[in-house]
PDB file of C-alpha atoms in Angstrom:
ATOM      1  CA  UNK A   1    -102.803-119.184  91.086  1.00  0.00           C
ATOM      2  CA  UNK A   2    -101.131-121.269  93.930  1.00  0.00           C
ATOM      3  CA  UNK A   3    -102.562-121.802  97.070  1.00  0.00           C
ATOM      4  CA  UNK A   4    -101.580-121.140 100.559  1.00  0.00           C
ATOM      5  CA  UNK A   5    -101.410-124.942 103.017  1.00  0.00           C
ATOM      6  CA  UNK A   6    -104.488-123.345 104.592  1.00  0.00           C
ATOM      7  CA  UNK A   7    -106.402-122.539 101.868  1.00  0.00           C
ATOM      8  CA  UNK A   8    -105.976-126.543 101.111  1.00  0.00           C
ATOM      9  CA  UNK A   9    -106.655-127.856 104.589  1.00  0.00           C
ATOM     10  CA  UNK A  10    -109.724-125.539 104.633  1.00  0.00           C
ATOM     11  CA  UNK A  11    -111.248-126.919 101.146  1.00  0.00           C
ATOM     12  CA  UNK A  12    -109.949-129.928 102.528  1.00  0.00           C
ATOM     13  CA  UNK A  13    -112.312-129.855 105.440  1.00  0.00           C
ATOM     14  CA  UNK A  14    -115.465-128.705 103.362  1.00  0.00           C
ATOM     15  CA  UNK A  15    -114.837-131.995 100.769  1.00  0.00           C
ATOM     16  CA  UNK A  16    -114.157-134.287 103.714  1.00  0.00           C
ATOM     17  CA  UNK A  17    -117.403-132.946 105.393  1.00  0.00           C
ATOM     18  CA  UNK A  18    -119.315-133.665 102.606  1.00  0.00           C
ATOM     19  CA  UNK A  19    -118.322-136.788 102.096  1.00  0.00           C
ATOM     20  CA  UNK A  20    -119.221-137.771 105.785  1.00  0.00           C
ATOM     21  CA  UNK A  21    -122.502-135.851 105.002  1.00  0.00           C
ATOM     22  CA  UNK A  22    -123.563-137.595 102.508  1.00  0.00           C
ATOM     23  CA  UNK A  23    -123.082-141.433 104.405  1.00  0.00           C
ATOM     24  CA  UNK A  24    -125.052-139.498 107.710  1.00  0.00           C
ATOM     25  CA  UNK A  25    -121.650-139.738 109.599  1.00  0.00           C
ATOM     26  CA  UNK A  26    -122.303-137.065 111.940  1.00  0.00           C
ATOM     27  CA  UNK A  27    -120.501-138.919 114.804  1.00  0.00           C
ATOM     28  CA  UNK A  28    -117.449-138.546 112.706  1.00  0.00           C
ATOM     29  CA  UNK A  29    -117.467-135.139 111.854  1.00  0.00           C
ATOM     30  CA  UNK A  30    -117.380-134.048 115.356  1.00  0.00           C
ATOM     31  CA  UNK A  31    -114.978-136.406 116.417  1.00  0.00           C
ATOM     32  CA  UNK A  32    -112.898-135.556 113.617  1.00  0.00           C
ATOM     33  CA  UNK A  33    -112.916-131.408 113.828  1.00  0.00           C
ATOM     34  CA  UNK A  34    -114.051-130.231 116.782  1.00  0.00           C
ATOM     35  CA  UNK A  35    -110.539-129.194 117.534  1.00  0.00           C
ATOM     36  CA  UNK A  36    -109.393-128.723 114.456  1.00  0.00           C
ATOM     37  CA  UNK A  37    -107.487-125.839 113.740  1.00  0.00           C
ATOM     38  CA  UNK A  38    -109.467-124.589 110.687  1.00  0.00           C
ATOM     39  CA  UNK A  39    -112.902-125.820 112.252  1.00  0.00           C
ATOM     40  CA  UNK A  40    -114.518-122.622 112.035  1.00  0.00           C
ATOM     41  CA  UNK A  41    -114.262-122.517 107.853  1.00  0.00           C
ATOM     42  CA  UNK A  42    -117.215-124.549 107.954  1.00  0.00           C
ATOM     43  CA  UNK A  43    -119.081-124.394 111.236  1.00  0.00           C
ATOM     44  CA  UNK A  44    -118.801-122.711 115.245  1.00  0.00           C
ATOM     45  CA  UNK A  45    -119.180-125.220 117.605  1.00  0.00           C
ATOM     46  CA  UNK A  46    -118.874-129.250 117.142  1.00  0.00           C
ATOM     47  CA  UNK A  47    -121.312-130.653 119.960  1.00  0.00           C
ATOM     48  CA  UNK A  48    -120.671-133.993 121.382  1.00  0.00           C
ATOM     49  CA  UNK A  49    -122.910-137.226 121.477  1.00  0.00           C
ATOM     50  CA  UNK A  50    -123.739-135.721 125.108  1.00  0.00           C
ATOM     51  CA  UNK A  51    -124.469-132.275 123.877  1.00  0.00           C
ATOM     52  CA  UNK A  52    -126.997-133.796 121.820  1.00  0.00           C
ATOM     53  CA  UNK A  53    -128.608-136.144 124.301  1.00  0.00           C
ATOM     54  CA  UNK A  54    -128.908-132.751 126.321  1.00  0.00           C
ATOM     55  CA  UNK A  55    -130.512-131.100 123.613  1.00  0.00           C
ATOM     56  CA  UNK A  56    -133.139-134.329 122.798  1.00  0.00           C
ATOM     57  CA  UNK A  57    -133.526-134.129 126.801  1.00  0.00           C
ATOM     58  CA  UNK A  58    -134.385-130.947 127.600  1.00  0.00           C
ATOM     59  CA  UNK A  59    -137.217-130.627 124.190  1.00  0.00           C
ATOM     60  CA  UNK A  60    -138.788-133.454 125.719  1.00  0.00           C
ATOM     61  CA  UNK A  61    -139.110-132.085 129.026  1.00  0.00           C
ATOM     62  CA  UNK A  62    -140.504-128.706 127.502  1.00  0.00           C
ATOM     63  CA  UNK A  63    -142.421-130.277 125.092  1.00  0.00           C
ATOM     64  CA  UNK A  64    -140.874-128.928 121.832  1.00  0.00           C
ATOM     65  CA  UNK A  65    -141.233-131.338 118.961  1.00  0.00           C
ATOM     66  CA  UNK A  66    -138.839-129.000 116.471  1.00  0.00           C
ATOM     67  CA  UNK A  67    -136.487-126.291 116.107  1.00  0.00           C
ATOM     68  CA  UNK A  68    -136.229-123.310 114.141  1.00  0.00           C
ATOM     69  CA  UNK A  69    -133.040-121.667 113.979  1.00  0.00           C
ATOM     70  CA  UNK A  70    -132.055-118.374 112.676  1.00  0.00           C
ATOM     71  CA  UNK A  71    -128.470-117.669 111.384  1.00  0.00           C
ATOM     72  CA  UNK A  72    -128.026-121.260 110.453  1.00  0.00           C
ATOM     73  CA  UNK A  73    -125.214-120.843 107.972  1.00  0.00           C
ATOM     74  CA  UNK A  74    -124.786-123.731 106.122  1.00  0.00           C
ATOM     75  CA  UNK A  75    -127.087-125.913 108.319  1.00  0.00           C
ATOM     76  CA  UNK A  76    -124.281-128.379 108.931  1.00  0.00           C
ATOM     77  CA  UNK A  77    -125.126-127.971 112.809  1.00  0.00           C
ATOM     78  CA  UNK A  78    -129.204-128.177 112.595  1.00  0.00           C
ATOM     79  CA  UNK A  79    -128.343-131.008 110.185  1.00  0.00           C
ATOM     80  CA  UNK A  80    -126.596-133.145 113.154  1.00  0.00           C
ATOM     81  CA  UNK A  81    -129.250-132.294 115.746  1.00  0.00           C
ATOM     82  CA  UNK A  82    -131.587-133.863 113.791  1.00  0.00           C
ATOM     83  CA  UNK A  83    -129.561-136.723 112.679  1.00  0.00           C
ATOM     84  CA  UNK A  84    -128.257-137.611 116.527  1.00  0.00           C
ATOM     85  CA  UNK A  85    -131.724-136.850 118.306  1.00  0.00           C
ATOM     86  CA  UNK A  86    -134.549-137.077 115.568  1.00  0.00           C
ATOM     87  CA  UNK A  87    -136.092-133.566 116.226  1.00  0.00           C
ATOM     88  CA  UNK A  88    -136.734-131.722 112.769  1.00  0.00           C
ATOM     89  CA  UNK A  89    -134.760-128.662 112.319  1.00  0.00           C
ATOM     90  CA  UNK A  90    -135.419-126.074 110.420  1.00  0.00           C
ATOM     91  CA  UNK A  91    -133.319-122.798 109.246  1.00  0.00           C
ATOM     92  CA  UNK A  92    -133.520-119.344 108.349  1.00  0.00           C
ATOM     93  CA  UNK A  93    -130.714-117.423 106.809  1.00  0.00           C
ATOM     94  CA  UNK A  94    -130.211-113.938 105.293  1.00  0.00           C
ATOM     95  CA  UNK A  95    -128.543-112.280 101.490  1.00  0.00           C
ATOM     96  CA  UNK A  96    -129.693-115.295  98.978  1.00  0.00           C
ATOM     97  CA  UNK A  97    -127.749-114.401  96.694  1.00  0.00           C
ATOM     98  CA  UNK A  98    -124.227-115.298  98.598  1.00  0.00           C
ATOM     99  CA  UNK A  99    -126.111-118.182  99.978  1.00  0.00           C
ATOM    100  CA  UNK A 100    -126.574-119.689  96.010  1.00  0.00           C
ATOM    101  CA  UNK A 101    -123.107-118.081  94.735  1.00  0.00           C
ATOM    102  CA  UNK A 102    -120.160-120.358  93.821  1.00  0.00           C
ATOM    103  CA  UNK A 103    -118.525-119.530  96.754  1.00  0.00           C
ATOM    104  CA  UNK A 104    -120.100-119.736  99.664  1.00  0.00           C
ATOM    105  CA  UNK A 105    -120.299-123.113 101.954  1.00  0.00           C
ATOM    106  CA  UNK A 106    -122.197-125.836 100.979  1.00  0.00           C
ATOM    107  CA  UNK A 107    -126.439-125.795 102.397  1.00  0.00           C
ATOM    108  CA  UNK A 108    -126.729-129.024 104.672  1.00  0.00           C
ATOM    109  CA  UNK A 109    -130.620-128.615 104.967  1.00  0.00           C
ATOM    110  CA  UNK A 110    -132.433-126.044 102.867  1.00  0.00           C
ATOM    111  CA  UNK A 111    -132.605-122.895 103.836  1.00  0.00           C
ATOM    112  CA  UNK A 112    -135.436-120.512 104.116  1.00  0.00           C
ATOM    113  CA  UNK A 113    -133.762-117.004 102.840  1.00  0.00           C
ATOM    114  CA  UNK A 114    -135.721-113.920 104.505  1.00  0.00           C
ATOM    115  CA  UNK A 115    -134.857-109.974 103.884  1.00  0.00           C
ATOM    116  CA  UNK A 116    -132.900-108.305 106.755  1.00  0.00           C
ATOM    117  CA  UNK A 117    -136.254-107.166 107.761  1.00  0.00           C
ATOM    118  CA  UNK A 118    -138.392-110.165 108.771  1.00  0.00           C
ATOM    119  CA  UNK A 119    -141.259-110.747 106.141  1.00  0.00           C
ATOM    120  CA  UNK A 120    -144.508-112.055 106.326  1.00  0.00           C
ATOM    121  CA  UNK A 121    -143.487-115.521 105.291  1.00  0.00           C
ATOM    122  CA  UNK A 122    -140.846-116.009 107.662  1.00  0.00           C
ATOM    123  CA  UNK A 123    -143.145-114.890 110.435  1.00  0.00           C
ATOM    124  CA  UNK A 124    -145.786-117.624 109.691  1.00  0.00           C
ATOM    125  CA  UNK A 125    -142.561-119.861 109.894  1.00  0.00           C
ATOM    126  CA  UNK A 126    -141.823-118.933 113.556  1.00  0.00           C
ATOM    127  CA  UNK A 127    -145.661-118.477 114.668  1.00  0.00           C
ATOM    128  CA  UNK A 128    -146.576-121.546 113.123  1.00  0.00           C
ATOM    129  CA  UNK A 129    -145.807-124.113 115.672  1.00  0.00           C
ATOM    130  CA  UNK A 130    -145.429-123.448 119.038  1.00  0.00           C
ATOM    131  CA  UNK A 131    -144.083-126.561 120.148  1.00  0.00           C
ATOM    132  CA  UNK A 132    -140.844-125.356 118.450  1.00  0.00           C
ATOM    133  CA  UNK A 133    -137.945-124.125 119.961  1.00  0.00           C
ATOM    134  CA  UNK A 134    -135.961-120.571 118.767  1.00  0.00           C
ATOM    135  CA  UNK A 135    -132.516-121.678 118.387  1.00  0.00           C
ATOM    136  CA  UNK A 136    -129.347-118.987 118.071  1.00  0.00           C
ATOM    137  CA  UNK A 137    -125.834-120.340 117.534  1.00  0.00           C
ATOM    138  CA  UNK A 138    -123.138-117.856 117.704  1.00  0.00           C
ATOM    139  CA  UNK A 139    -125.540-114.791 116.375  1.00  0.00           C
ATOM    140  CA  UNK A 140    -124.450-111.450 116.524  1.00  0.00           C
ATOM    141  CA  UNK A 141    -127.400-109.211 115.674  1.00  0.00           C
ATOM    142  CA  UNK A 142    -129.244-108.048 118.927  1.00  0.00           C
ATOM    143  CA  UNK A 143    -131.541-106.187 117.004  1.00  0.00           C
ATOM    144  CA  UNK A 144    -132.992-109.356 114.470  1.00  0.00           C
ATOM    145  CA  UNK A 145    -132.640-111.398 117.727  1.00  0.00           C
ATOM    146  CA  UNK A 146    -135.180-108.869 119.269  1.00  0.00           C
ATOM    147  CA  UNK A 147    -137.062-108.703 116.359  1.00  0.00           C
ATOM    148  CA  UNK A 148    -137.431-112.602 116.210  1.00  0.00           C
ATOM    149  CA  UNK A 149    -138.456-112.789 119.792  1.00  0.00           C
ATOM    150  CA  UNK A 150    -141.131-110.621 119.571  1.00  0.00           C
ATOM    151  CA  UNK A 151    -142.755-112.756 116.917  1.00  0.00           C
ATOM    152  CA  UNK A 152    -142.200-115.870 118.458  1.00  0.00           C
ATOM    153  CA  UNK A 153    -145.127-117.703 120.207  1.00  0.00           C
ATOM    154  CA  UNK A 154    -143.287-120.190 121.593  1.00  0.00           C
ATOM    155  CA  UNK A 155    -142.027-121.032 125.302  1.00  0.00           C
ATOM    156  CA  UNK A 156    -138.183-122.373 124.571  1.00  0.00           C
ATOM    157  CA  UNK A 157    -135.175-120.565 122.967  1.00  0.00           C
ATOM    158  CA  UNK A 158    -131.570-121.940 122.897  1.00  0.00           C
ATOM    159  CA  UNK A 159    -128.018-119.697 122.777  1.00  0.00           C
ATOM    160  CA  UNK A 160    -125.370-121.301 121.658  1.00  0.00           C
ATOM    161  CA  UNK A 161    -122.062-119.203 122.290  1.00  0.00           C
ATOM    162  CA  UNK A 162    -119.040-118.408 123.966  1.00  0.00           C
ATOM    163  CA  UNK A 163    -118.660-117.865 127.711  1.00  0.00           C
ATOM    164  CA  UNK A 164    -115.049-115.858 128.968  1.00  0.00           C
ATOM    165  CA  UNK A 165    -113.261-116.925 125.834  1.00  0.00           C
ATOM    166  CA  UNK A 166    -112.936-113.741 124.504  1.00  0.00           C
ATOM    167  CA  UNK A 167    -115.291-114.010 121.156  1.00  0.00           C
ATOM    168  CA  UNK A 168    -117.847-111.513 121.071  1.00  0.00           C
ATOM    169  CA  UNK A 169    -121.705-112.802 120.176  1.00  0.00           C
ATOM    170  CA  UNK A 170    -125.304-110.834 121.030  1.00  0.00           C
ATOM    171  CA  UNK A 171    -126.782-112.197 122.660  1.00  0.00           C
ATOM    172  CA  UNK A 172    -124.679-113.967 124.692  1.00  0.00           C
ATOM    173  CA  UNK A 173    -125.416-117.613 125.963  1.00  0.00           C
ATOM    174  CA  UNK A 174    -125.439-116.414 129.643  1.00  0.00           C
ATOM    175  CA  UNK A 175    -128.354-113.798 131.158  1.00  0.00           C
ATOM    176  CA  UNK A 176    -128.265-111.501 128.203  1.00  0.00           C
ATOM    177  CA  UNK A 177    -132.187-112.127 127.309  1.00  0.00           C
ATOM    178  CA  UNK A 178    -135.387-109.880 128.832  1.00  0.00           C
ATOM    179  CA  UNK A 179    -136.765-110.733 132.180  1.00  0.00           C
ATOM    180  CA  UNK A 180    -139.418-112.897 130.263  1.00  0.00           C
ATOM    181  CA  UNK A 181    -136.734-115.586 130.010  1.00  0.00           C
ATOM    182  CA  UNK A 182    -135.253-117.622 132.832  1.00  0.00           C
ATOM    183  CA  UNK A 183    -132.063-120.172 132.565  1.00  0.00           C
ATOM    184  CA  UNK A 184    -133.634-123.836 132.465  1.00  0.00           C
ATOM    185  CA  UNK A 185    -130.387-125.984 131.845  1.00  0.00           C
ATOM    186  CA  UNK A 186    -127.065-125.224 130.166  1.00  0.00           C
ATOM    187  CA  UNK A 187    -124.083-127.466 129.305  1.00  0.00           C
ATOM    188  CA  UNK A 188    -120.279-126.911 128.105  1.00  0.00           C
ATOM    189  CA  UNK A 189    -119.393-127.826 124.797  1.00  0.00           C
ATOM    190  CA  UNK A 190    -116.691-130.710 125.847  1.00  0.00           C
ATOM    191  CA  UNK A 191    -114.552-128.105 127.623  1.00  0.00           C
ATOM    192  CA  UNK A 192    -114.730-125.693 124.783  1.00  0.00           C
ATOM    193  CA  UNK A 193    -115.808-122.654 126.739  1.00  0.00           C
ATOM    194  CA  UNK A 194    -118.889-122.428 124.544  1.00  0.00           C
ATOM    195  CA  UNK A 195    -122.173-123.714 126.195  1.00  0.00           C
ATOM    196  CA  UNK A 196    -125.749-124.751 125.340  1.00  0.00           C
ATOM    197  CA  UNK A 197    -127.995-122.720 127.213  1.00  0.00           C
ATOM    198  CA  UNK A 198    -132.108-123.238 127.408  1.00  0.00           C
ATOM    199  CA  UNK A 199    -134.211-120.925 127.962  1.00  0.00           C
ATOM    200  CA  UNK A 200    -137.948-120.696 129.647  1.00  0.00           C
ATOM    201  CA  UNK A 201    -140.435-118.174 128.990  1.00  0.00           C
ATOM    202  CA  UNK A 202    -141.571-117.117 132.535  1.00  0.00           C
ATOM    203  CA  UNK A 203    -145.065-118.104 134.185  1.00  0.00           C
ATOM    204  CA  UNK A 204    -145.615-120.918 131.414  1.00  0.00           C
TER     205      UNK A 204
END
């Protein structure tokens, strides 16, 4: 069976990623694709150096030590926080069985694999330090994002996602949260249209 020039460049990306993966070249992989035309084969959003320092930055301030984030795909992204500021990340992801399959993108950190309705271990995850940040990129599933939040313990959560660029997420990164939650800092994405946004809980 022949394959189409895309199909190439996109298993193209994937082995190239790896390869930078596995040397903990981070810096190039977003220099490299973060405008690449088939960049979303492997992840959403390619944060700069900047982005990162932003990131590192604002945990300080709010004095979270780690990150949990849910819908992590692959884990490329969590991967790269942690390489470029340090702070553990871990991930949560859903259907196990695509996740171990042949064909699905290669796992960048391990992933913790939890039913479509939240268990009892991946609770404990999220309650058990609350020092650590909820972290969202590009999720589309207001009802687990609801569901996640009203577990959490914790005082910081972080939306990645688009802003006016006409890609639909939920939540979105901008003042789509409950009244508990108030905008501490965002940043663009270079000038992708896609933005980092922190969140507060109130009265903490």
């Amino acid at each position: 069976m022949l394959l189409l020039t895309s199909e190439f460049s996109a298993m193209d990306i994937v082995a190239d990623i790896q390869d930078l993966y596995k040397d903990n070249k981070w810096r190039e992989i977003v220099a490299r694709y973060h405008d690449h035309p088939e960049r979303n084969k492997v992840l959403w959003v390619y944060p700069s150096e900047e982005n990162f320092i932003f990131v590192k930055d604002c945990l300080a301030e709010l004095l979270c030590d780690r990150i949990v984030s849910i819908g992590c795909g692959s884990g490329l992204l969590e991967w790269m926080i942690t390489e470029a500021t340090g702070v553990p990340v871990s991930g949560i992801e859903v259907d196990g069985a695509w996740w171990s399959c042949k064909y699905a993108p290669p796992n960048f950190i391990p992933l913790h694999i939890t039913p479509t309705d939240i268990d009892k271990e991946t609770i404990s995850i999220i309650q058990r330090n609350k020092n650590a940040a909820l972290l969202f990129c590009y999720f589309n599933n207001r009802k687990a994002f609801e569901d996640y939040l009203k577990y959490y313990n914790g005082n910081v959560l972080i939306i990645i996602g688009p802003h006016e660029k006409g890609v639909h997420t939920d939540p979105k990164p901008f003042n789509d949260v409950t009244d508990t939650w108030t905008i501490y800092k965002y940043q663009e994405i270079r000038n992708s249209g896609d933005f980092i946004v922190v969140y507060k809980k109130q009265n903490v």
